[in-house]
Amino acid sequence: MNSRGPADQGLHLIPFRGLRYVPELVGSLAAVTSPPYDVVVRPDGLLHLESADPYNIVRLILPQADSASARHEQAAATLNRWLAEGILAPDPEPAFYVYEQRNDEILQRGVIGALALSGPADGVVLPHEDVMADVVEDRADLMRTTEAHLEPLLLTYRSDGDATGATAVIERTIHRPPLFATTTEDGFSHRLWAITDTAEQSVLETDLARHQALIADGHHRWATYLRLQREHSVPGAWDFGLVLLVDTARYPLRVRSIHRLLHGLPVTDALAALTGLFRIRDIEGPLPRALDALAGAAAESNAFLLAGDGGFHLVDRPDEALLTRTVRADRPASWRTLDATVLHSALLDHVWEIPDDPAHIAYIHDTAAAVEQAERHNATAVLMHPVREEVVRDLARQGVTMPRKSTSFGPKPATGLVLRSLLLD
């Protein structure tokens, strides 16, 4: 195992012996995969994944039991049973894994490896969002109990755009036969290759050491990695975390919003509290048309689309006096004018007075699901417009974090294609 801490100048990625499903022992590789744990928010979605295959990875990342400790112990027992049965098996030698996702619109390629951990002050891995302590605690106990990293974070870096260094290795690798190829029900095809040649591994490591990375998806898991590293004083496997690195100069990601579901706040009450503080307009549906109206308004001012009563309500042009007294003045203008900043600082904290905890707010990636849940439970869905990637990266480089769950970069890697056991390093 390499020494504790980040590389001297940049990313320090090392190969590892991946744990992978044995295809002959599961129904299909597509049936055992899952979206990342924080995307599976609906009970029916969880049930669907559990029903897809008895060995679906959701049984490890979102085990079901009466208490947190029981859930995590169940995940560890399940993982150990699958290893004993040969359902999951370690690869024979350390490898980097080239991972490709594609559909009719998007092609994403990157490399999966174990990345040396570093704090924000090191300037190697840049977070751009705050995290919730309870989520970090839950993920930490799961990783601690299973002694495994069950799903990779999504990190981005930017090369000069040429097919050299790591990019050249990746783009040579994809012309070889993959370890597997599968298509999931969302229409994405997935392919995975192992890079075991030490010369090619060296090229990857040397090139990546020149770069810093932005956390695109997985802030809570990165914070969990750092927390668990602090618990282990002896250098070793806990000094590295499972990541997927994507060069967005070659393979740009989509940036989408994460919406808010406000439990216990009917839309009529939400709108009444905003009267005189925002411009409020009723917008005709269907949902895509209402989102177009949101996009137009967001180009000119802070804007939100409220739903949950069967209609859509566009809220924009906030009162300047409200912003002055509620939004921190000691942050860059690009932070102060973020929709997420205004939502949390002005609306949630002061106008609606809603605590930012799971009992009061749910964070939902799927727009239609947010609306449907709000209508079902007489709640308010606050639909957000996406932030541009350059704004996210600029704030991260300044060391300024955005409100939690401000962005959703994608496509996200499928969970279950390759795992990392900390007992193998």
Coordinates of C-alpha atoms in Angstrom, one line a residue:
M1 CA 0.0 0.0 0.0
N2 CA 1.3 3.5 -0.9
S3 CA 2.0 6.1 1.8
R4 CA -0.6 8.1 3.6
G5 CA -2.0 11.2 2.0
P6 CA -2.3 12.8 -1.4
A7 CA 0.3 13.0 -4.1
D8 CA 2.7 15.9 -3.9
Q9 CA 1.2 17.8 -6.8
G10 CA -2.1 16.3 -7.8
L11 CA -4.2 13.2 -8.0
H12 CA -2.6 10.0 -6.7
L13 CA -4.6 7.1 -8.1
I14 CA -3.6 3.5 -7.6
P15 CA -4.9 0.2 -8.9
F16 CA -6.8 -2.3 -6.7
R17 CA -8.2 -5.8 -6.8
G18 CA -11.9 -5.1 -7.7
L19 CA -14.7 -7.3 -6.4
R20 CA -17.1 -8.1 -9.2
Y21 CA -20.1 -10.2 -9.8
V22 CA -19.5 -13.6 -11.4
P23 CA -21.9 -13.4 -14.4
E24 CA -22.7 -17.1 -14.5
L25 CA -24.1 -17.0 -11.0
V26 CA -26.5 -14.1 -11.3
G27 CA -29.6 -13.5 -13.6
S28 CA -27.9 -10.7 -15.5
L29 CA -25.4 -8.0 -14.7
A30 CA -28.0 -5.4 -15.5
A31 CA -30.3 -6.9 -12.9
V32 CA -27.8 -6.7 -10.1
T33 CA -26.9 -3.0 -10.6
S34 CA -28.5 0.0 -9.0
P35 CA -28.3 3.8 -9.2
P36 CA -26.3 5.4 -6.4
Y37 CA -27.8 5.0 -2.9
D38 CA -29.0 8.7 -2.7
V39 CA -30.9 8.4 -6.0
V40 CA -33.0 5.5 -4.9
V41 CA -35.4 7.5 -2.8
R42 CA -38.8 6.0 -3.5
P43 CA -39.9 2.9 -1.6
D44 CA -41.3 1.5 -4.9
G45 CA -38.0 2.0 -6.6
L46 CA -36.2 0.2 -3.8
L47 CA -38.7 -2.7 -4.0
H48 CA -38.3 -2.8 -7.8
L49 CA -34.5 -3.2 -7.4
E50 CA -34.8 -5.9 -4.7
S51 CA -37.2 -7.8 -7.0
A52 CA -35.0 -7.5 -10.0
D53 CA -32.5 -10.1 -8.8
P54 CA -31.9 -11.7 -5.3
Y55 CA -28.3 -10.5 -5.6
N56 CA -29.0 -6.8 -6.5
I57 CA -26.4 -4.5 -5.0
V58 CA -29.2 -2.5 -3.3
R59 CA -29.1 -5.1 -0.6
L60 CA -25.7 -3.9 0.3
I61 CA -26.0 -0.1 -0.2
L62 CA -29.6 0.2 1.2
P63 CA -30.2 -2.8 3.5
Q64 CA -33.6 -3.0 5.2
A65 CA -33.8 -3.5 9.0
D66 CA -35.3 -1.9 12.1
S67 CA -32.2 0.1 13.1
A68 CA -29.2 1.6 11.5
S69 CA -26.8 -0.8 13.2
A70 CA -29.0 -3.8 12.2
R71 CA -29.0 -2.6 8.6
H72 CA -25.3 -2.3 8.4
E73 CA -24.7 -5.6 10.1
Q74 CA -27.1 -7.2 7.6
A75 CA -25.2 -5.6 4.7
A76 CA -21.9 -7.0 6.1
A77 CA -23.4 -10.5 6.5
T78 CA -24.8 -10.4 3.0
L79 CA -21.5 -9.3 1.5
N80 CA -19.7 -12.1 3.3
R81 CA -22.3 -14.7 2.2
W82 CA -22.0 -13.6 -1.4
L83 CA -18.3 -13.8 -1.2
A84 CA -18.5 -17.3 0.3
E85 CA -20.9 -18.4 -2.3
G86 CA -18.8 -17.0 -5.1
I87 CA -21.4 -14.5 -6.2
L88 CA -18.8 -11.8 -5.9
A89 CA -15.2 -12.6 -6.4
P90 CA -11.9 -10.5 -6.4
D91 CA -10.0 -10.0 -9.5
P92 CA -6.6 -11.9 -9.5
E93 CA -4.4 -8.8 -9.7
P94 CA -4.6 -5.0 -9.0
A95 CA -6.1 -3.1 -11.9
F96 CA -7.4 0.2 -13.0
Y97 CA -10.9 -0.1 -14.6
V98 CA -12.0 1.8 -17.7
Y99 CA -15.7 2.4 -17.5
E100 CA -17.9 3.5 -20.4
Q101 CA -21.6 4.6 -20.3
R102 CA -23.5 5.6 -23.3
N103 CA -27.0 6.0 -24.7
D104 CA -28.3 7.8 -27.8
E105 CA -27.3 11.2 -26.4
I106 CA -24.3 10.8 -24.1
L107 CA -21.0 9.0 -24.1
Q108 CA -19.0 9.0 -20.9
R109 CA -15.7 7.3 -20.3
G110 CA -13.4 7.4 -17.3
V111 CA -11.1 5.3 -15.1
I112 CA -12.0 3.7 -11.8
G113 CA -9.2 3.4 -9.1
A114 CA -8.4 4.0 -5.5
L115 CA -7.6 7.7 -4.9
A116 CA -5.4 9.0 -2.1
L117 CA -7.5 11.1 0.3
S118 CA -6.9 14.8 0.8
G119 CA -8.7 17.6 2.5
P120 CA -10.0 20.7 0.8
A121 CA -7.0 22.8 1.9
D122 CA -4.7 20.6 -0.2
G123 CA -6.4 21.7 -3.3
V124 CA -6.3 18.3 -4.9
V125 CA -9.9 17.2 -4.6
L126 CA -12.3 20.1 -4.6
P127 CA -15.8 19.8 -3.0
H128 CA -18.4 22.2 -4.0
E129 CA -21.3 21.4 -1.7
D130 CA -21.9 21.1 2.0
V131 CA -22.8 17.8 3.6
M132 CA -25.3 16.6 6.2
A133 CA -23.8 15.1 9.3
D134 CA -26.4 12.3 9.7
V135 CA -25.8 11.0 6.1
V136 CA -22.0 10.9 6.7
E137 CA -22.6 9.1 10.0
D138 CA -24.8 6.5 8.3
R139 CA -22.4 5.9 5.3
A140 CA -19.4 5.8 7.7
D141 CA -21.0 3.0 9.8
L142 CA -21.9 1.1 6.7
M143 CA -18.4 1.3 5.3
R144 CA -16.9 0.6 8.7
T145 CA -19.1 -2.5 9.2
T146 CA -18.7 -3.9 5.7
E147 CA -15.0 -2.9 5.4
A148 CA -15.8 -2.1 1.8
H149 CA -16.4 0.7 -0.7
L150 CA -19.6 -0.3 -2.4
E151 CA -19.9 2.4 -5.1
P152 CA -17.5 4.8 -6.7
L153 CA -17.7 8.6 -6.3
L154 CA -17.9 10.6 -9.6
L155 CA -15.0 13.0 -9.9
T156 CA -14.1 15.2 -12.9
Y157 CA -10.8 16.7 -14.1
R158 CA -10.0 18.7 -17.2
S159 CA -7.1 17.8 -19.5
D160 CA -6.0 20.0 -22.4
G161 CA -8.3 17.9 -24.6
D162 CA -5.6 16.0 -26.5
A163 CA -5.6 12.2 -26.7
T164 CA -2.4 11.9 -24.7
G165 CA -1.5 10.5 -21.2
A166 CA -4.5 8.9 -19.4
T167 CA -6.8 9.7 -22.2
A168 CA -4.6 7.8 -24.7
V169 CA -4.6 4.8 -22.4
I170 CA -8.4 4.9 -22.0
E171 CA -9.0 5.2 -25.7
R172 CA -6.7 2.4 -26.6
T173 CA -8.3 0.1 -24.0
I174 CA -11.8 0.5 -25.4
H175 CA -10.7 -1.3 -28.6
R176 CA -10.0 -4.5 -26.6
P177 CA -12.7 -7.0 -25.5
P178 CA -14.4 -5.8 -22.3
L179 CA -14.7 -7.7 -19.1
F180 CA -18.4 -7.4 -19.7
A181 CA -21.1 -5.4 -21.5
T182 CA -24.6 -4.9 -20.4
T183 CA -27.6 -2.5 -20.9
T184 CA -29.7 -1.3 -17.9
E185 CA -33.4 -0.6 -18.1
D186 CA -32.7 3.2 -18.3
G187 CA -31.3 2.6 -21.8
F188 CA -27.6 3.1 -20.9
S189 CA -25.1 0.5 -22.1
H190 CA -22.2 -0.2 -19.8
R191 CA -18.8 -1.7 -20.5
L192 CA -15.8 -2.3 -18.2
W193 CA -12.2 -3.1 -18.9
A194 CA -9.3 -3.9 -16.6
I195 CA -5.9 -2.3 -17.1
T196 CA -3.3 -4.6 -15.5
D197 CA -0.2 -3.7 -17.6
T198 CA 2.2 -1.9 -15.3
A199 CA 3.5 0.4 -18.1
E200 CA 0.0 1.6 -18.9
Q201 CA -0.8 1.9 -15.2
S202 CA 2.3 4.1 -14.8
V203 CA 1.2 6.4 -17.7
L204 CA -2.2 6.8 -16.0
E205 CA -0.7 7.6 -12.6
T206 CA 1.9 10.0 -13.9
D207 CA -0.7 12.0 -16.0
L208 CA -3.3 12.2 -13.3
A209 CA -0.7 13.5 -10.8
R210 CA -0.8 16.7 -12.8
H211 CA -4.5 17.4 -12.2
Q212 CA -6.9 18.3 -9.5
A213 CA -10.5 17.0 -9.4
L214 CA -13.9 18.4 -8.7
I215 CA -16.4 16.2 -6.8
A216 CA -19.2 15.9 -9.2
D217 CA -21.3 13.3 -7.2
G218 CA -20.5 11.8 -3.8
H219 CA -19.7 14.6 -1.4
H220 CA -21.1 12.6 1.5
R221 CA -19.1 9.5 0.6
W222 CA -15.9 11.6 0.2
A223 CA -16.5 13.2 3.7
T224 CA -17.1 9.6 4.9
Y225 CA -13.7 8.5 3.5
L226 CA -12.0 11.4 5.3
R227 CA -13.8 10.6 8.6
L228 CA -12.8 6.9 8.5
Q229 CA -9.2 7.8 7.6
R230 CA -9.0 9.9 10.8
E231 CA -10.2 6.8 12.7
H232 CA -7.2 4.7 11.4
S233 CA -3.9 6.0 12.6
V234 CA -1.8 3.3 10.7
P235 CA -1.3 4.0 7.0
G236 CA -3.2 1.6 4.8
A237 CA -6.3 0.9 2.8
W238 CA -8.4 3.6 4.6
D239 CA -6.1 6.3 3.1
F240 CA -7.7 5.7 -0.3
G241 CA -11.2 5.9 -1.6
L242 CA -13.0 4.3 -4.6
V243 CA -13.6 6.8 -7.4
L244 CA -14.5 7.2 -11.1
L245 CA -12.4 10.0 -12.7
V246 CA -13.9 11.5 -15.9
D247 CA -12.0 14.0 -18.1
T248 CA -14.8 16.5 -19.0
A249 CA -12.6 18.1 -21.7
R250 CA -13.2 14.9 -23.6
Y251 CA -16.5 13.7 -22.1
P252 CA -18.6 16.6 -20.8
L253 CA -21.2 15.7 -18.1
R254 CA -24.8 16.9 -17.8
V255 CA -25.5 19.2 -14.8
R256 CA -29.0 18.8 -13.5
S257 CA -30.9 20.1 -10.5
I258 CA -31.9 18.4 -7.3
H259 CA -35.3 19.3 -6.2
R260 CA -36.7 19.9 -2.7
L261 CA -39.8 18.2 -1.2
L262 CA -41.1 20.2 1.8
H263 CA -43.0 17.9 4.1
G264 CA -45.9 19.4 5.9
L265 CA -46.0 22.6 3.9
P266 CA -49.0 22.8 1.6
V267 CA -48.5 24.9 -1.6
T268 CA -51.2 27.4 -0.5
D269 CA -49.3 28.2 2.7
A270 CA -46.0 28.3 0.9
L271 CA -47.3 30.9 -1.6
A272 CA -49.1 32.9 1.0
A273 CA -45.8 33.4 2.9
L274 CA -44.1 34.6 -0.3
T275 CA -46.7 37.3 -1.2
G276 CA -44.9 40.7 -1.4
L277 CA -41.5 39.1 -1.3
F278 CA -41.4 37.4 -4.8
R279 CA -43.3 37.8 -8.0
I280 CA -45.8 34.8 -8.2
R281 CA -47.4 33.6 -11.4
D282 CA -49.5 30.5 -12.2
I283 CA -47.9 28.6 -15.1
E284 CA -49.8 26.2 -17.4
G285 CA -48.7 22.6 -17.7
P286 CA -47.7 20.0 -18.6
L287 CA -44.5 19.7 -16.6
P288 CA -42.0 20.2 -19.5
R289 CA -43.8 23.5 -20.5
A290 CA -43.7 24.7 -16.9
L291 CA -39.9 23.9 -16.7
D292 CA -39.4 25.9 -19.8
A293 CA -41.0 28.9 -18.1
L294 CA -38.7 28.3 -15.1
A295 CA -35.6 28.3 -17.4
G296 CA -36.6 31.6 -18.9
A297 CA -37.2 33.2 -15.6
A298 CA -33.9 31.8 -14.2
A299 CA -31.9 33.5 -16.9
E300 CA -33.0 36.9 -15.4
S301 CA -33.3 36.4 -11.6
N302 CA -33.6 33.8 -8.9
A303 CA -36.5 31.6 -9.8
F304 CA -38.3 28.5 -8.5
L305 CA -41.3 26.4 -9.6
L306 CA -43.6 25.3 -6.9
A307 CA -45.9 22.3 -7.3
G308 CA -48.0 20.0 -5.3
D309 CA -51.6 21.3 -5.6
G310 CA -52.1 20.1 -9.2
G311 CA -50.7 23.3 -10.7
F312 CA -47.4 25.1 -11.2
H313 CA -46.5 28.4 -9.7
L314 CA -43.4 30.3 -10.9
V315 CA -41.8 32.3 -8.1
D316 CA -39.1 34.8 -9.2
R317 CA -37.7 38.4 -8.8
P318 CA -37.0 38.3 -5.0
D319 CA -37.3 41.4 -3.0
E320 CA -33.8 43.0 -2.6
A321 CA -34.4 43.9 1.0
L322 CA -35.1 40.3 1.8
L323 CA -31.9 39.2 0.2
T324 CA -29.9 41.9 1.9
R325 CA -31.0 40.8 5.4
T326 CA -30.9 37.0 4.8
V327 CA -28.0 36.2 2.5
R328 CA -24.4 36.3 3.8
A329 CA -22.4 39.3 2.4
D330 CA -19.0 37.7 3.0
R331 CA -19.2 35.4 0.0
P332 CA -18.5 35.9 -3.7
A333 CA -21.4 37.4 -5.8
S334 CA -21.6 34.1 -7.8
W335 CA -22.4 32.3 -4.5
R336 CA -24.8 35.0 -3.2
T337 CA -26.9 34.9 -6.4
L338 CA -27.2 31.1 -6.6
D339 CA -30.8 29.8 -6.5
A340 CA -29.9 27.3 -3.9
T341 CA -28.3 30.0 -1.7
V342 CA -31.5 32.2 -1.9
L343 CA -33.7 29.1 -1.3
H344 CA -31.9 28.0 1.8
S345 CA -30.9 31.4 3.3
A346 CA -34.0 33.4 2.5
L347 CA -36.9 31.0 2.0
L348 CA -36.2 27.9 4.2
D349 CA -34.4 29.7 7.0
H350 CA -36.4 32.9 7.3
V351 CA -39.7 32.9 5.3
W352 CA -40.9 29.3 5.7
E353 CA -38.7 28.6 8.8
I354 CA -38.1 25.0 7.8
P355 CA -35.2 23.0 9.4
D356 CA -32.9 21.4 6.9
D357 CA -33.3 17.8 8.1
P358 CA -34.9 14.7 6.7
A359 CA -38.0 15.1 8.8
H360 CA -38.8 18.3 7.0
I361 CA -37.0 18.2 3.6
A362 CA -36.4 15.4 1.0
Y363 CA -34.0 15.9 -1.9
I364 CA -35.2 14.3 -5.1
H365 CA -33.4 14.1 -8.4
D366 CA -36.4 13.1 -10.6
T367 CA -38.6 16.1 -11.4
A368 CA -41.8 14.1 -12.0
A369 CA -41.3 12.1 -8.8
A370 CA -40.9 15.3 -6.8
V371 CA -44.2 16.6 -8.2
E372 CA -46.0 13.3 -7.7
Q373 CA -44.9 13.0 -4.1
A374 CA -45.9 16.6 -3.3
E375 CA -49.4 16.0 -4.7
R376 CA -49.8 12.7 -2.9
H377 CA -48.8 14.1 0.5
N378 CA -50.2 17.7 0.3
A379 CA -46.6 19.0 0.4
T380 CA -44.7 21.5 -1.7
A381 CA -42.1 20.6 -4.3
V382 CA -39.6 23.3 -5.1
L383 CA -38.3 22.6 -8.5
M384 CA -34.8 24.1 -9.3
H385 CA -33.0 25.2 -12.5
P386 CA -29.5 23.7 -13.0
V387 CA -26.3 25.6 -12.3
R388 CA -23.7 25.9 -15.0
E389 CA -20.6 23.7 -14.5
E390 CA -18.2 26.6 -14.8
V391 CA -19.9 28.3 -11.9
V392 CA -19.5 25.2 -9.8
R393 CA -15.9 24.7 -10.7
D394 CA -15.0 28.4 -10.1
L395 CA -16.5 28.4 -6.6
A396 CA -14.8 25.2 -5.7
R397 CA -11.4 26.6 -6.7
Q398 CA -12.1 29.6 -4.4
G399 CA -12.8 27.1 -1.6
V400 CA -16.4 28.2 -1.4
T401 CA -19.0 25.4 -1.0
M402 CA -22.5 25.6 -2.3
P403 CA -25.6 24.7 -0.3
R404 CA -25.9 20.9 0.0
K405 CA -27.6 19.1 -2.9
S406 CA -27.2 22.1 -5.3
T407 CA -26.3 20.1 -8.3
S408 CA -26.6 16.6 -9.9
F409 CA -23.8 15.7 -12.3
G410 CA -24.4 12.8 -14.6
P411 CA -24.7 10.3 -15.9
K412 CA -23.8 8.7 -12.6
P413 CA -21.9 5.4 -12.6
A414 CA -24.0 2.3 -12.0
T415 CA -23.5 0.8 -8.6
G416 CA -22.5 -2.9 -8.6
L417 CA -20.1 -3.1 -11.5
V418 CA -16.9 -3.0 -9.4
L419 CA -16.5 -2.9 -5.6
R420 CA -13.5 -2.4 -3.4
S421 CA -12.8 -4.5 -0.3
L422 CA -10.5 -2.9 2.2
L423 CA -9.4 -6.3 3.3
L424 CA -7.7 -7.0 -0.1
D425 CA -5.4 -3.9 -0.1

